[in-house]
PDB file of C-alpha atoms in Angstrom:
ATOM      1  CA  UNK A   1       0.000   0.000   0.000  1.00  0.00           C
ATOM      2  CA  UNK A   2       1.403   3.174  -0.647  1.00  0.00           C
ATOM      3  CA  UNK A   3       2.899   5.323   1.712  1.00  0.00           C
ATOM      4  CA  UNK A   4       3.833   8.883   3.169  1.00  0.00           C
ATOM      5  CA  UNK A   5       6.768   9.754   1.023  1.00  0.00           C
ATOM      6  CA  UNK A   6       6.125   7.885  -1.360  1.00  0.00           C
ATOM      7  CA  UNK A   7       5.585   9.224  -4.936  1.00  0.00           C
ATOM      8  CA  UNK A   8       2.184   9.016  -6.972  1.00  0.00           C
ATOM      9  CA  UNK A   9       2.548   6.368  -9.338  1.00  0.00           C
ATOM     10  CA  UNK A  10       1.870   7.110 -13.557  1.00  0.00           C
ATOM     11  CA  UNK A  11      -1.095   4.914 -14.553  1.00  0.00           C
ATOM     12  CA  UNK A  12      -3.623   5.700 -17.720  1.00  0.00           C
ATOM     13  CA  UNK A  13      -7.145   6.641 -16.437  1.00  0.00           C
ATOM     14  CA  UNK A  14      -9.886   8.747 -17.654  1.00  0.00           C
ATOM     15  CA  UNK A  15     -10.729  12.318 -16.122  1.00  0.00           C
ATOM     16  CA  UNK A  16     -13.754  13.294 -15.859  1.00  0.00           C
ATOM     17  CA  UNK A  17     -14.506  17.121 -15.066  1.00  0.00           C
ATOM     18  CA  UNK A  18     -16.911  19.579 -15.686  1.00  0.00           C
ATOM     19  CA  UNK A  19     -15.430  19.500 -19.810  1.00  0.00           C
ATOM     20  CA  UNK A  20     -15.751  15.933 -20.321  1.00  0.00           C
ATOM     21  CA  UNK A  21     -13.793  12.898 -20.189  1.00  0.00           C
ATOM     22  CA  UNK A  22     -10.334  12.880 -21.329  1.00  0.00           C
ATOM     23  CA  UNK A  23      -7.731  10.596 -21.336  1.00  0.00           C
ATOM     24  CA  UNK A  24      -4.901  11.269 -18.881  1.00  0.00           C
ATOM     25  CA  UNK A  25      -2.222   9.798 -16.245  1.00  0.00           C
ATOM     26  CA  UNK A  26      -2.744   9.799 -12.173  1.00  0.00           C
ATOM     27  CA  UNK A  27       0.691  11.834 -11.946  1.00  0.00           C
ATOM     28  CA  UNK A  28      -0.726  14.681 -14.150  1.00  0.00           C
ATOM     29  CA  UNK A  29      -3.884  14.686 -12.130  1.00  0.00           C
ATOM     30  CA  UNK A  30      -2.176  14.011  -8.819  1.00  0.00           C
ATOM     31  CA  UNK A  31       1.210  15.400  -8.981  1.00  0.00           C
ATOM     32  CA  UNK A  32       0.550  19.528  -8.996  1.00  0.00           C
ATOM     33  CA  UNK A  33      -0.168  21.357  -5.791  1.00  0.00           C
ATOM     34  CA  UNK A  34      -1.934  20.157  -2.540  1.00  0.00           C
ATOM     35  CA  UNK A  35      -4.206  17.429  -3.675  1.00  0.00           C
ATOM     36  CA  UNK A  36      -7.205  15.687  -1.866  1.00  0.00           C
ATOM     37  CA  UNK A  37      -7.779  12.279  -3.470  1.00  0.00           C
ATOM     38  CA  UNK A  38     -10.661   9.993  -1.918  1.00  0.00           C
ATOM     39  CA  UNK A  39     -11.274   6.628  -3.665  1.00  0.00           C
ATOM     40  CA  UNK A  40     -14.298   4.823  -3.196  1.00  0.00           C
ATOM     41  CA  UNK A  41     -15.455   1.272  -4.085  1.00  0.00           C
ATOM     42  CA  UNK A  42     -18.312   2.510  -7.036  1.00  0.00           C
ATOM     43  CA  UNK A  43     -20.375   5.215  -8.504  1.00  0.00           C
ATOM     44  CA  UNK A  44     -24.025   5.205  -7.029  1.00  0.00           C
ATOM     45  CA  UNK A  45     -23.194   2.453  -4.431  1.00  0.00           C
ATOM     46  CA  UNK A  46     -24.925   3.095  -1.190  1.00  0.00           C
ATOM     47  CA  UNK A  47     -21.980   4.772   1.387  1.00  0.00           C
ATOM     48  CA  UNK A  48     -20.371   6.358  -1.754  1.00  0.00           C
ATOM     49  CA  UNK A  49     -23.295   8.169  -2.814  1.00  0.00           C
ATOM     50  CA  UNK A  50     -25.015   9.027  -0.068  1.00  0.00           C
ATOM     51  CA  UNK A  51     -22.137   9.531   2.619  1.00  0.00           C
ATOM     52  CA  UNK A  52     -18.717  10.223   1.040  1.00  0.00           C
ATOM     53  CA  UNK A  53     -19.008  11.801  -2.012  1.00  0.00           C
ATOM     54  CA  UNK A  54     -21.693  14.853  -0.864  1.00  0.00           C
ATOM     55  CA  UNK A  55     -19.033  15.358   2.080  1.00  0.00           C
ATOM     56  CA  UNK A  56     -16.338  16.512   0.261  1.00  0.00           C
ATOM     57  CA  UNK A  57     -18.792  18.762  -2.202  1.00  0.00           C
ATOM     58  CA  UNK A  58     -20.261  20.396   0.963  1.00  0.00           C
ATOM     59  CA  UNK A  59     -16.853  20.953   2.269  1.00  0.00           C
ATOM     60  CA  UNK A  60     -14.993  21.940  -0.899  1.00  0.00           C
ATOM     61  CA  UNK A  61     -14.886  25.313   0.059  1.00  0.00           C
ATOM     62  CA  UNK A  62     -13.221  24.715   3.058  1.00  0.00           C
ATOM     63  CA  UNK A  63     -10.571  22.206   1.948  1.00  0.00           C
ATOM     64  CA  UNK A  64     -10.036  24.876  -0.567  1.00  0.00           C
ATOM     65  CA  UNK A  65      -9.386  27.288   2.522  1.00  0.00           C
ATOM     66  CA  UNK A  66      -7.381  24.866   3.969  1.00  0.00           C
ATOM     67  CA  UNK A  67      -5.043  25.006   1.013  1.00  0.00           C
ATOM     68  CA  UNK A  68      -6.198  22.076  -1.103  1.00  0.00           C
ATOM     69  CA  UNK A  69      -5.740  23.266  -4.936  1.00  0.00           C
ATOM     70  CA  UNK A  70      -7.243  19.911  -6.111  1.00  0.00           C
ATOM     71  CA  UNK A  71     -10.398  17.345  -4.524  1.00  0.00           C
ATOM     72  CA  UNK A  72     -10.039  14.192  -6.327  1.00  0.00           C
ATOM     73  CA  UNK A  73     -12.712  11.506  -6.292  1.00  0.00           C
ATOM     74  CA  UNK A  74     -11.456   8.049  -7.577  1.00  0.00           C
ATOM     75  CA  UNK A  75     -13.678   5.265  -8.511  1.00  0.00           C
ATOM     76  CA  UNK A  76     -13.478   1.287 -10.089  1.00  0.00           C
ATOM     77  CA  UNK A  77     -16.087   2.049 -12.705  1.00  0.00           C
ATOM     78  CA  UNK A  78     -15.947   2.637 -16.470  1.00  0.00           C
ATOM     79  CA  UNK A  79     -16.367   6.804 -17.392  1.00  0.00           C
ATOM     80  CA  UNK A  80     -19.587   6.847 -18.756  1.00  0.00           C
ATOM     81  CA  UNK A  81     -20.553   5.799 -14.784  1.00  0.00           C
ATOM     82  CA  UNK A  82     -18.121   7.953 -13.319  1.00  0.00           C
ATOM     83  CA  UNK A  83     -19.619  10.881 -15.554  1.00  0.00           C
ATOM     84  CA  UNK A  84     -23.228  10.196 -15.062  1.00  0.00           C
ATOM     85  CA  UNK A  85     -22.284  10.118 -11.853  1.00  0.00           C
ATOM     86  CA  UNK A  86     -20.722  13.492 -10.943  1.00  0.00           C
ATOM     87  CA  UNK A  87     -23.685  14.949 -12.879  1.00  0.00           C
ATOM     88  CA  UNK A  88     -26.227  12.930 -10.927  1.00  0.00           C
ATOM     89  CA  UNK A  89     -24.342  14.562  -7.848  1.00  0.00           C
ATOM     90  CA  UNK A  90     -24.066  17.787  -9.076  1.00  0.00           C
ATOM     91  CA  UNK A  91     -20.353  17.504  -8.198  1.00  0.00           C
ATOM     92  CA  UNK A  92     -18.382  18.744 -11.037  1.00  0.00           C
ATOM     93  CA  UNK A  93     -17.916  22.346 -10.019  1.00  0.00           C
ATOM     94  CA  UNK A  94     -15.911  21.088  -7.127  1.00  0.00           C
ATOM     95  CA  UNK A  95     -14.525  17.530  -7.616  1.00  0.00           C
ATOM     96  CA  UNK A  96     -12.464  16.298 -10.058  1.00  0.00           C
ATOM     97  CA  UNK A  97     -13.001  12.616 -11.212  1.00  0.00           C
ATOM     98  CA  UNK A  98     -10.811   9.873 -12.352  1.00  0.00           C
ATOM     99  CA  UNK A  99     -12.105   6.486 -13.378  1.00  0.00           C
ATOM    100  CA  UNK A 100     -10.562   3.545 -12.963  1.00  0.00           C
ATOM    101  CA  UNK A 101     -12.469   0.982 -15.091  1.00  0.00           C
ATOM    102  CA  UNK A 102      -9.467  -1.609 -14.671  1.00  0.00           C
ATOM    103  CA  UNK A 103      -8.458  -0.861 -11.397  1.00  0.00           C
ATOM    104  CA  UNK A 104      -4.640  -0.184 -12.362  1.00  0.00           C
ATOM    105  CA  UNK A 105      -4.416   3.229 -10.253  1.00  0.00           C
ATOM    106  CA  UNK A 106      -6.329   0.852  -7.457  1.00  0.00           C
ATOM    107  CA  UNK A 107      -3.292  -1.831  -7.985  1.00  0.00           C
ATOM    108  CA  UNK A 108      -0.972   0.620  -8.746  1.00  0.00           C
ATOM    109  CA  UNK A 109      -1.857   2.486  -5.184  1.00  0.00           C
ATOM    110  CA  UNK A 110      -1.870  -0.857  -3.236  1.00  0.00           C
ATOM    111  CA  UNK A 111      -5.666   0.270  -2.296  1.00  0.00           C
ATOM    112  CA  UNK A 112      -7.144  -2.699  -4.550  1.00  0.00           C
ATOM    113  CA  UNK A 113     -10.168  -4.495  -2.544  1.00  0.00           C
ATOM    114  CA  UNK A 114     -11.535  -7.950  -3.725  1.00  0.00           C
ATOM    115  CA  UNK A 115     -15.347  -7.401  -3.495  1.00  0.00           C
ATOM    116  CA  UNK A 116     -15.622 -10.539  -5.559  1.00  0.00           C
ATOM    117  CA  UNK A 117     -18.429 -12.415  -2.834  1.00  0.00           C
ATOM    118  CA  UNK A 118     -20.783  -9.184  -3.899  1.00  0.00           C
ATOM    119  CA  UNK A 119     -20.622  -9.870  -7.648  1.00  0.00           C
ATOM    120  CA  UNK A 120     -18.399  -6.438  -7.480  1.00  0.00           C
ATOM    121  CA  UNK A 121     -15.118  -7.711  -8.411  1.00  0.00           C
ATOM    122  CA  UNK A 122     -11.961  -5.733  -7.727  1.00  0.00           C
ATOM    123  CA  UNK A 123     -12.850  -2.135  -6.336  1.00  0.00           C
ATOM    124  CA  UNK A 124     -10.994   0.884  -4.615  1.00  0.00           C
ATOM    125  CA  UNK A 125     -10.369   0.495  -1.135  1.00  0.00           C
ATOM    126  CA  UNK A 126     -12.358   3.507   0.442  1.00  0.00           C
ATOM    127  CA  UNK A 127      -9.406   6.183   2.004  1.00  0.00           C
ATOM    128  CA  UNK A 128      -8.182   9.082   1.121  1.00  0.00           C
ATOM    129  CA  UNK A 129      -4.209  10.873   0.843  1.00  0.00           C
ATOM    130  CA  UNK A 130      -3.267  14.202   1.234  1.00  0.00           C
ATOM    131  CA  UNK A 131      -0.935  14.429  -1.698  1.00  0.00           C
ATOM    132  CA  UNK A 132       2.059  17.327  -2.251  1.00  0.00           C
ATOM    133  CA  UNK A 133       3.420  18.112  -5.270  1.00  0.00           C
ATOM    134  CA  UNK A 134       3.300  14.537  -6.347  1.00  0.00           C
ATOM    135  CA  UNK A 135       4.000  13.452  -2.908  1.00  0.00           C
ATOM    136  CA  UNK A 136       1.692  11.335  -0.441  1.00  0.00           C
ATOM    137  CA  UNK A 137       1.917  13.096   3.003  1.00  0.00           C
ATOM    138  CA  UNK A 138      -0.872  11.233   4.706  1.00  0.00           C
ATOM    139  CA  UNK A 139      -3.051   7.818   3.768  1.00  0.00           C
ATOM    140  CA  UNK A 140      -6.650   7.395   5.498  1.00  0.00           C
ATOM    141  CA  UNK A 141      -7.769   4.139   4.903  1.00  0.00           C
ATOM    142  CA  UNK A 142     -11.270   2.598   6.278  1.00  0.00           C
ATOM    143  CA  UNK A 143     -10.355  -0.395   8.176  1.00  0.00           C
ATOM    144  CA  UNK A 144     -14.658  -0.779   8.729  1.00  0.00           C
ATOM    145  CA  UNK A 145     -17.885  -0.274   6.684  1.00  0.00           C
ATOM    146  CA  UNK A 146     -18.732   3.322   6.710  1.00  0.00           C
ATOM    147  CA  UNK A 147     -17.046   6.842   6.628  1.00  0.00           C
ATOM    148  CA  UNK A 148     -14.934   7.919   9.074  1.00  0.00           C
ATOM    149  CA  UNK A 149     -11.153   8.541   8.768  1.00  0.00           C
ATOM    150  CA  UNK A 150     -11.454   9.010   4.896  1.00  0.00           C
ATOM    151  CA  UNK A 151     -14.186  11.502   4.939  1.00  0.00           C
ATOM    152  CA  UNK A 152     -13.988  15.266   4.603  1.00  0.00           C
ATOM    153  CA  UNK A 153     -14.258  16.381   7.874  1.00  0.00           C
ATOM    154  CA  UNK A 154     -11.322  13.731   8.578  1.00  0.00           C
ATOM    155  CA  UNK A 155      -9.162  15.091   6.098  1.00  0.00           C
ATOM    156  CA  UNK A 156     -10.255  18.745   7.073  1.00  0.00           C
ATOM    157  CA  UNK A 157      -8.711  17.775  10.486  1.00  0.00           C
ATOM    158  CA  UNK A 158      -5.445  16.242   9.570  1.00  0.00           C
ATOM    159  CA  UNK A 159      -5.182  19.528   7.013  1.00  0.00           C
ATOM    160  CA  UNK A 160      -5.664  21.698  10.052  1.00  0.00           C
ATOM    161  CA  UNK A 161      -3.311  19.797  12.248  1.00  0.00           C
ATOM    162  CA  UNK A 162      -0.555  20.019   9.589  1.00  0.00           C
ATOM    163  CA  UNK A 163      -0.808  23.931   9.995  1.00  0.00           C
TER     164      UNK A 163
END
């Protein structure tokens, strides 16, 4: 799993913002600035939907305040679901979107999670990093259903902390 100190790894994934869907890599997303990226198992699922996602687009403002240049919402699901998505959640004024329809950035992050014995296959892990100039500085990583330590007033915390 990757680390504090460690540097984001360069894996091919789709962006999805408020222009459309392009294709890019995780270190040109990932690697400019102070960087908030949460991942979460999938698009409309249940927790994702309803609890992590609308926490970081109430909070954006403040994690903005707090420094972050960049929220970053990762998810195991193909664009077209990652984009209906973001619209559905009226998120893409203040989250950026990568999907990860293969799960490499999962792999390549070490924050794969075998959700197989749901029919969901391989998904994100749900956490979230504080990333700096390409740099992890902090991994938050659920160790129990829900959100806790990966959600955005978590993250607002640690931001506050590091001060």
């Amino acid at each position: 799993m990757i680390e504090r100190g460690n540097p984001v790894p360069s894996v091919g994934t789709k962006l999805v913002t408020a222009d459309g869907v392009q294709d890019t890599t995780s270190d040109m997303v990932l690697g400019q600035g102070t960087v908030v990226l949460f991942t979460v198992p999938g698009a409309f699922t249940p927790t994702c939907h309803v609890n992590h996602l609308p926490g970081f687009v109430t909070n954006a403002a403040k994690l903005r305040a707090a420094g972050v240049d960049r929220i970053v919402c990762a998810s195991t699901n193909d664009h077209h679901v990652v984009k209906a998505w973001a619209e559905a959640s009226q998120a893409l004024d203040d989250i950026t979107f990568l999907a990860d329809g293969n799960g490499a950035l999962a792999r390549a992050l070490g924050l794969e999670k075998d959700l197989s014995g749901a029919g969901m296959g391989t998904r994100f892990a749900r956490a979230a990093l504080i990333i700096r100039k390409g740099v992890v500085d902090a991994v938050f990583v659920e160790d129990a259903p829900g959100v806790t330590t990966s959600g955005a007033p978590a993250i607002l915390m640690a931001l506050e902390a590091a001060a």
